[in-house]
PDB file of C-alpha atoms in Angstrom:
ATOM      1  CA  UNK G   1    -107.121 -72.794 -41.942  1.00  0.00           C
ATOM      2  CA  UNK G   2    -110.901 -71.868 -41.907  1.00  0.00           C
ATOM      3  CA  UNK G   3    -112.878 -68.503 -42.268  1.00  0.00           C
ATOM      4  CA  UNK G   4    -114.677 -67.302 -39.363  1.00  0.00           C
ATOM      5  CA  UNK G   5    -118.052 -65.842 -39.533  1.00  0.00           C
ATOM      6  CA  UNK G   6    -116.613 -62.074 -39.632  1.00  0.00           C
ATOM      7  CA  UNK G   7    -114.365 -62.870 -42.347  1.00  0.00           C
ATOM      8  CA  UNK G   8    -117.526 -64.602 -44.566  1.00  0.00           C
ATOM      9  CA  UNK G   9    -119.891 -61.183 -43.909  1.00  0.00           C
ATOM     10  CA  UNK G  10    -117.189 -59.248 -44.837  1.00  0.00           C
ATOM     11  CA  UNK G  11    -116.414 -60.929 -48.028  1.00  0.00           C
ATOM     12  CA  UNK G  12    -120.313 -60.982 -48.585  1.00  0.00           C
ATOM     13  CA  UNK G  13    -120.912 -57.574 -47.917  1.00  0.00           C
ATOM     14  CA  UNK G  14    -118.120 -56.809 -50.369  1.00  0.00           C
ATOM     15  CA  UNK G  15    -119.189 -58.793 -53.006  1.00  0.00           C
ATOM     16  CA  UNK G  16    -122.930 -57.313 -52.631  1.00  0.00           C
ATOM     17  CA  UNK G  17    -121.802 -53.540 -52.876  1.00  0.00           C
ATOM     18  CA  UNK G  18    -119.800 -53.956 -55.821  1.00  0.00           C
ATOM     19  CA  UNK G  19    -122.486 -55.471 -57.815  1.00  0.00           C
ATOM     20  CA  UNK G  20    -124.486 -52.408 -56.541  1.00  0.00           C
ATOM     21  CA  UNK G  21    -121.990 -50.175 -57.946  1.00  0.00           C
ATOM     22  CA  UNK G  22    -121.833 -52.041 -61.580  1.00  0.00           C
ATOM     23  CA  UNK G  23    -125.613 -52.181 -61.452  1.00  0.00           C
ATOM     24  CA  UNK G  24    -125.326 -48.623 -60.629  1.00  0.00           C
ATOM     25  CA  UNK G  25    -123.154 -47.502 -63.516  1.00  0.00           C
ATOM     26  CA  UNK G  26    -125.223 -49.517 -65.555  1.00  0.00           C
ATOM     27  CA  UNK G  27    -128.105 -47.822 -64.584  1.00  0.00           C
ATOM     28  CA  UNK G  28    -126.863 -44.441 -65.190  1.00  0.00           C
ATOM     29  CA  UNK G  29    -125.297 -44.783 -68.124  1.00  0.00           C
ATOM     30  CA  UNK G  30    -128.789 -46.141 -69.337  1.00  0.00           C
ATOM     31  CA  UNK G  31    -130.359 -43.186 -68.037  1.00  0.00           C
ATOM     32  CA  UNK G  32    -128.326 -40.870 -69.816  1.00  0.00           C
ATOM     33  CA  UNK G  33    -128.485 -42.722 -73.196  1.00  0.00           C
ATOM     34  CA  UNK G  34    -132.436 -42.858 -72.769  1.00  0.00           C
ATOM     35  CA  UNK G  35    -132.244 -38.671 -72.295  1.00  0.00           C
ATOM     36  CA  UNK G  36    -129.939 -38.109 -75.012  1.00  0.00           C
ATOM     37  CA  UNK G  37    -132.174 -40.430 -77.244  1.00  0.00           C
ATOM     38  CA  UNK G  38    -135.439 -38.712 -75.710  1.00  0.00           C
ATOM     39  CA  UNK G  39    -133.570 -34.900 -76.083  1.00  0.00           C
ATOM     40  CA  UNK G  40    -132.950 -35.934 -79.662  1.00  0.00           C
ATOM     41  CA  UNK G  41    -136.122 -37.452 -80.680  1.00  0.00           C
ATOM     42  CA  UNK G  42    -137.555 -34.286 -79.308  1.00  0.00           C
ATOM     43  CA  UNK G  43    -134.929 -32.021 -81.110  1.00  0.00           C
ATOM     44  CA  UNK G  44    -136.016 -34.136 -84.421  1.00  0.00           C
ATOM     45  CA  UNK G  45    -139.935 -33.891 -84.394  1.00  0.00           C
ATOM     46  CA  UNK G  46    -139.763 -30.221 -83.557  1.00  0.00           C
ATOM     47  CA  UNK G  47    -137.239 -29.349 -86.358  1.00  0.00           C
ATOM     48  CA  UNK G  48    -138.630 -31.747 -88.617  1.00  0.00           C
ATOM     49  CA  UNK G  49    -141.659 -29.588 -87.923  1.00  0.00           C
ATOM     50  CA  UNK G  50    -140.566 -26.514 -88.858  1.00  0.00           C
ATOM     51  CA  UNK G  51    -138.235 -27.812 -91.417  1.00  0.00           C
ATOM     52  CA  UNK G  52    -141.849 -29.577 -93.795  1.00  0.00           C
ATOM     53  CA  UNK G  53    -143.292 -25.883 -92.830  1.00  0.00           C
ATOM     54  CA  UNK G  54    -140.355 -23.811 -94.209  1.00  0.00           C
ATOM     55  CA  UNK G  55    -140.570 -26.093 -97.081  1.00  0.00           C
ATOM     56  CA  UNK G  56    -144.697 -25.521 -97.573  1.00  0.00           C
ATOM     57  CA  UNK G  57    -143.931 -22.117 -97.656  1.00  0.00           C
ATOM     58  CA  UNK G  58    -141.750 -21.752-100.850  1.00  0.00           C
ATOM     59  CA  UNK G  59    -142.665 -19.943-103.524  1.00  0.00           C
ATOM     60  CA  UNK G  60    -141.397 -22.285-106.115  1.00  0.00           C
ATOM     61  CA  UNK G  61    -139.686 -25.353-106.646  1.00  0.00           C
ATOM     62  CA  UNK G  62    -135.747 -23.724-106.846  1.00  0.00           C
ATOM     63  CA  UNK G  63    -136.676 -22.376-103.247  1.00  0.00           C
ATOM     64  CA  UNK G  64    -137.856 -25.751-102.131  1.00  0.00           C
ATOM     65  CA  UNK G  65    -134.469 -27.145-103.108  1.00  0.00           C
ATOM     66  CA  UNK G  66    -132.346 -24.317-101.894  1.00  0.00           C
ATOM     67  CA  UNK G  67    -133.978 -24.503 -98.360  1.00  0.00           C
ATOM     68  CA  UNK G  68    -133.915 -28.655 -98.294  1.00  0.00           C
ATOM     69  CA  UNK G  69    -130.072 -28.114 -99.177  1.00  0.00           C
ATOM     70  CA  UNK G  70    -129.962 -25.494 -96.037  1.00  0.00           C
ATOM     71  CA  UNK G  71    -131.167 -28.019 -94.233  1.00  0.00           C
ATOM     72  CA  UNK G  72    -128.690 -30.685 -94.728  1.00  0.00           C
ATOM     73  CA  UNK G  73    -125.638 -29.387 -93.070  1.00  0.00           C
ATOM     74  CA  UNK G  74    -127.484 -28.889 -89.399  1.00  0.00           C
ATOM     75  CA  UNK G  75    -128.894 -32.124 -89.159  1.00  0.00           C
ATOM     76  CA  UNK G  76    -125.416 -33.767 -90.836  1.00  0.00           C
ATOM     77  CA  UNK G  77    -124.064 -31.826 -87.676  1.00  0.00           C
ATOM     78  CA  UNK G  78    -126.417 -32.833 -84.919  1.00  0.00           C
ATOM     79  CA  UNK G  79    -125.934 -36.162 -86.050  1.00  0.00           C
ATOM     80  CA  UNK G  80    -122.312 -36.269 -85.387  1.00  0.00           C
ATOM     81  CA  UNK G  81    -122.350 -34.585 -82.197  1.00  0.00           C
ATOM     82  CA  UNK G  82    -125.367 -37.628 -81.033  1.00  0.00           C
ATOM     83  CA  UNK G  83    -122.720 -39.838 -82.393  1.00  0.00           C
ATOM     84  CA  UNK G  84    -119.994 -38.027 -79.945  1.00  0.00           C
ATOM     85  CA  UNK G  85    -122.442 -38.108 -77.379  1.00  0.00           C
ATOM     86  CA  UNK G  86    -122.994 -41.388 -77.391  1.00  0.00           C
ATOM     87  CA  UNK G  87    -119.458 -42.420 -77.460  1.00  0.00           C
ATOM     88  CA  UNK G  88    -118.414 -40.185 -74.745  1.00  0.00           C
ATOM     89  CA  UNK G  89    -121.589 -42.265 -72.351  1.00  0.00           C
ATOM     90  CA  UNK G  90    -119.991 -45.110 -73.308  1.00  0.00           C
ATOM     91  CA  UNK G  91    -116.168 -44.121 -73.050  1.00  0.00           C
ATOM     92  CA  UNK G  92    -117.281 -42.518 -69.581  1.00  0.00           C
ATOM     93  CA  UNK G  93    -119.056 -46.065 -68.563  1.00  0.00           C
ATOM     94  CA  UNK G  94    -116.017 -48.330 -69.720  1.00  0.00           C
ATOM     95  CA  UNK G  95    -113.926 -46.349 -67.695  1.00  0.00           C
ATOM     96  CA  UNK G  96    -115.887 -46.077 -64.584  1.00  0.00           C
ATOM     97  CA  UNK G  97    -116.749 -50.107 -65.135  1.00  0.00           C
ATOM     98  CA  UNK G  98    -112.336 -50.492 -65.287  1.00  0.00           C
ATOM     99  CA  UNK G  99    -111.895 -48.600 -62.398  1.00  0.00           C
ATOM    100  CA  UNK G 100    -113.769 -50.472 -60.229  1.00  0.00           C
ATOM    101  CA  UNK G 101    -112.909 -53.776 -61.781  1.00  0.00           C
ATOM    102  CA  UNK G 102    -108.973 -52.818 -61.034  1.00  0.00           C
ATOM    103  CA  UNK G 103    -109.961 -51.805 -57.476  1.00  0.00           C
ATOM    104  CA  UNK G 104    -111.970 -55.063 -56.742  1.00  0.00           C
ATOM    105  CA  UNK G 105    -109.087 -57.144 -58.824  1.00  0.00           C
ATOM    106  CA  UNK G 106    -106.632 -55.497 -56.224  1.00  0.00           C
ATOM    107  CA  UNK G 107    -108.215 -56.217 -53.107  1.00  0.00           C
ATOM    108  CA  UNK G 108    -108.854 -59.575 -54.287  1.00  0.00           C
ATOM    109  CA  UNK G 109    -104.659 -59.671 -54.824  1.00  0.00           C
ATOM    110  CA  UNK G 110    -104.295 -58.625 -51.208  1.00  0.00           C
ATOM    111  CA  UNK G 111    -106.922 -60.525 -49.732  1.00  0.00           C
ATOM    112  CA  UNK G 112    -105.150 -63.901 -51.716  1.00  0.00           C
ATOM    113  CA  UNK G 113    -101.605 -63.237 -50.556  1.00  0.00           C
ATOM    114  CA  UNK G 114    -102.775 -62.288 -47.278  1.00  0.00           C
ATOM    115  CA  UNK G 115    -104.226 -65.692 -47.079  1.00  0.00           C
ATOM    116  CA  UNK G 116    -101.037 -67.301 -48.628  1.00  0.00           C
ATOM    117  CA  UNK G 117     -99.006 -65.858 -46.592  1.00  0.00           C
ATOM    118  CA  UNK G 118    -100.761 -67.224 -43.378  1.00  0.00           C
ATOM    119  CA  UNK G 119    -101.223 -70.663 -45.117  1.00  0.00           C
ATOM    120  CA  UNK G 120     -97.681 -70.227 -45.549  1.00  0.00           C
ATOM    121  CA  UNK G 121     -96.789 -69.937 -42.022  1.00  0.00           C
ATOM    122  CA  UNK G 122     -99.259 -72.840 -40.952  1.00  0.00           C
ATOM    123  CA  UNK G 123     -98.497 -74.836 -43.723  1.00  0.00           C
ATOM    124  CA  UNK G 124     -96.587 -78.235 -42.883  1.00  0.00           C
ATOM    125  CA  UNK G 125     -92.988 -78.893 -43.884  1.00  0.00           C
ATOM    126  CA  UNK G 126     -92.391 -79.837 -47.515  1.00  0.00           C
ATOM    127  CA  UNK G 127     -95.562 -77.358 -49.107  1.00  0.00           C
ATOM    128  CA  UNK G 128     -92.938 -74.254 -50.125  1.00  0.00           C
ATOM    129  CA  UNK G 129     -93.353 -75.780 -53.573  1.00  0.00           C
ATOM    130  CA  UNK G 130     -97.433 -75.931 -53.540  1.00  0.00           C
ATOM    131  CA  UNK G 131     -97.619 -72.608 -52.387  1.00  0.00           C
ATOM    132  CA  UNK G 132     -94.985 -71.007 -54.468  1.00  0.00           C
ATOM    133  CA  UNK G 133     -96.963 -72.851 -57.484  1.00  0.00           C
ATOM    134  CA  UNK G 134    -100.034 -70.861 -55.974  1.00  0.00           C
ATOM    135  CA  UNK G 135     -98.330 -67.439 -55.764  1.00  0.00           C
ATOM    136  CA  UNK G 136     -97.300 -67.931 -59.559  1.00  0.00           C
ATOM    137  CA  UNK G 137     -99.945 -68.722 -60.593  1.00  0.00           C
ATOM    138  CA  UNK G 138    -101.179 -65.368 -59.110  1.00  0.00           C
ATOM    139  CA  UNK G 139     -98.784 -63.394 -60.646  1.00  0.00           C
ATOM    140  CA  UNK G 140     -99.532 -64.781 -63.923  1.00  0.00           C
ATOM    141  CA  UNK G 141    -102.813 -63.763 -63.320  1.00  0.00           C
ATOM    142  CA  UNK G 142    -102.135 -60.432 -62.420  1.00  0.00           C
ATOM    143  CA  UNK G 143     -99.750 -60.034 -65.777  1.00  0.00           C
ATOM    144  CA  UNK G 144    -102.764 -61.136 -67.575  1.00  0.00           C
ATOM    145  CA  UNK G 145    -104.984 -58.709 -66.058  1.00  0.00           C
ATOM    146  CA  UNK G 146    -102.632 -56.100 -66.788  1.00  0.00           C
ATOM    147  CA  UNK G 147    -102.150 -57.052 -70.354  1.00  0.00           C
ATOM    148  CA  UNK G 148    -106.346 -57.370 -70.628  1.00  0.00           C
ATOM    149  CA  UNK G 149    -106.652 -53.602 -68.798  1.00  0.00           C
ATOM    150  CA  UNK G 150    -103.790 -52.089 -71.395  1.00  0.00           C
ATOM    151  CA  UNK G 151    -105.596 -53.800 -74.604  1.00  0.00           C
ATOM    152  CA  UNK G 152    -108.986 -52.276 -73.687  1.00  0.00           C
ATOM    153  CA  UNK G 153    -107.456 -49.247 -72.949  1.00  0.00           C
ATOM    154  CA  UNK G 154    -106.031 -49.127 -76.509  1.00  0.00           C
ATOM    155  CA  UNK G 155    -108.699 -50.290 -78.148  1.00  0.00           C
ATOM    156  CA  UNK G 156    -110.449 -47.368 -76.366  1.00  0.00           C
ATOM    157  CA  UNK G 157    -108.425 -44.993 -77.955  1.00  0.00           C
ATOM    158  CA  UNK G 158    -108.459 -46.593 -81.241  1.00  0.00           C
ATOM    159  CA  UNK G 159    -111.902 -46.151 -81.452  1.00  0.00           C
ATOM    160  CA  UNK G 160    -111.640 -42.488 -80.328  1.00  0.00           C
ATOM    161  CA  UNK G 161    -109.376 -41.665 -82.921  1.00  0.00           C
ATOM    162  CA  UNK G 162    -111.305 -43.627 -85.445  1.00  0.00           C
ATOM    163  CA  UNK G 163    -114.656 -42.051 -84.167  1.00  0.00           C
ATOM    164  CA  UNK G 164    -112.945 -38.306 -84.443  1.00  0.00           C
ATOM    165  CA  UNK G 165    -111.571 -38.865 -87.854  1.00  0.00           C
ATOM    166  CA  UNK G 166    -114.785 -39.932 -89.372  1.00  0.00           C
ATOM    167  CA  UNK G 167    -116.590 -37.365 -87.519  1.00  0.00           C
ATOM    168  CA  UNK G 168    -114.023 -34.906 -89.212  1.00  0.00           C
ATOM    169  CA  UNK G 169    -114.433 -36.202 -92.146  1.00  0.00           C
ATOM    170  CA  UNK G 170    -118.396 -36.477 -92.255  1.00  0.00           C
ATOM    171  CA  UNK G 171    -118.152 -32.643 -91.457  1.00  0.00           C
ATOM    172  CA  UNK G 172    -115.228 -31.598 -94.463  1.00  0.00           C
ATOM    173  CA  UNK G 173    -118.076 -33.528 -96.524  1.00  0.00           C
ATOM    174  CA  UNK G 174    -120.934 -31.486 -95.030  1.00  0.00           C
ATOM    175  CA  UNK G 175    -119.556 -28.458 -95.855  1.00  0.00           C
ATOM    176  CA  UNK G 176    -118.408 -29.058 -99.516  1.00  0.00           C
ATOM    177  CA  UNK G 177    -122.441 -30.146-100.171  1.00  0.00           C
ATOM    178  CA  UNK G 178    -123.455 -26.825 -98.608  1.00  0.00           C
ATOM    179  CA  UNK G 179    -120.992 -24.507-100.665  1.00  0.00           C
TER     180      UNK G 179
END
């Protein structure tokens, strides 16, 4: 059995637009990391700004410390919703990434028994075992994949969950400091 031309472009053309699309996602998931880190830098400098100049301005050194303990609680909280920020980016990313790995992963299942199935039919007498071996071995792949796809997925939400309770915790502790 032998691939024509067509079928070569089209495989080609399919392999070229799907590194696009991960170099894509990359992309803008980098983009929106380097604005949230630029939006925050910014958001620092001009707070830290007026934060040193609210602090030149007390009267005495009780002040000072009541204002520098004011202070605490908003940038406790701004760095917990950076932190959120930056996991949702990522948790958005992963998930885009999975998507389009399951989608490639499934035409490359059709595509394969497509092609087994013809090699099947041209295949000499006496290869039914050499192809069923084949077609195991691509459903053990495709268990495998499935088991790989469900781990991430619950490692995922692991880290959500872990990510929300510290972030829940960081702000019980934020507000007992403040009271």
């Amino acid at each position: 059995m032998s691939i024509n031309p067509e079928q070569f472009a089209a495989a080609n053309k399919a392999a070229v637009d799907s590194l696009l699309s991960v170099a894509n996602t990359a992309l803008a998931s980098a983009e929106r990391i380097a604005n949230l880190n630029f939006e925050t830098v910014r958001s620092v400098v001009d707070e830290s700004m007026a934060n040193t100049k609210a602090l030149m301005d007390a009267k005495d050194p009780k002040e000072a410390l009541s204002i520098q303990t004011s202070l605490a609680k908003p940038s406790l909280e701004k760095a917990v919703a950076y932190s959120r920020s930056m996991v949702e980016i990522s948790t958005q990313t992963q998930q885009e990434l999975t998507k389009m790995l399951e989608s490639q992963f499934g035409d490359f299942q059709k595509n394969i028994t497509g092609l087994l199935e013809k090699a099947a039919k041209s295949a000499p007498a006496g290869s039914d075992v050499a192809v069923s071996a084949v077609q195991s071995a691509i459903a053990a792949a495709s268990s495998a994949f499935d088991g790989m796809r469900q781990a991430a997925k619950q490692m995922t939400d692991m880290t959500q969950s872990n990510i929300a309770a510290v972030t829940s915790a960081t702000a019980k502790a934020a507000k007992k400091t403040t009271k």
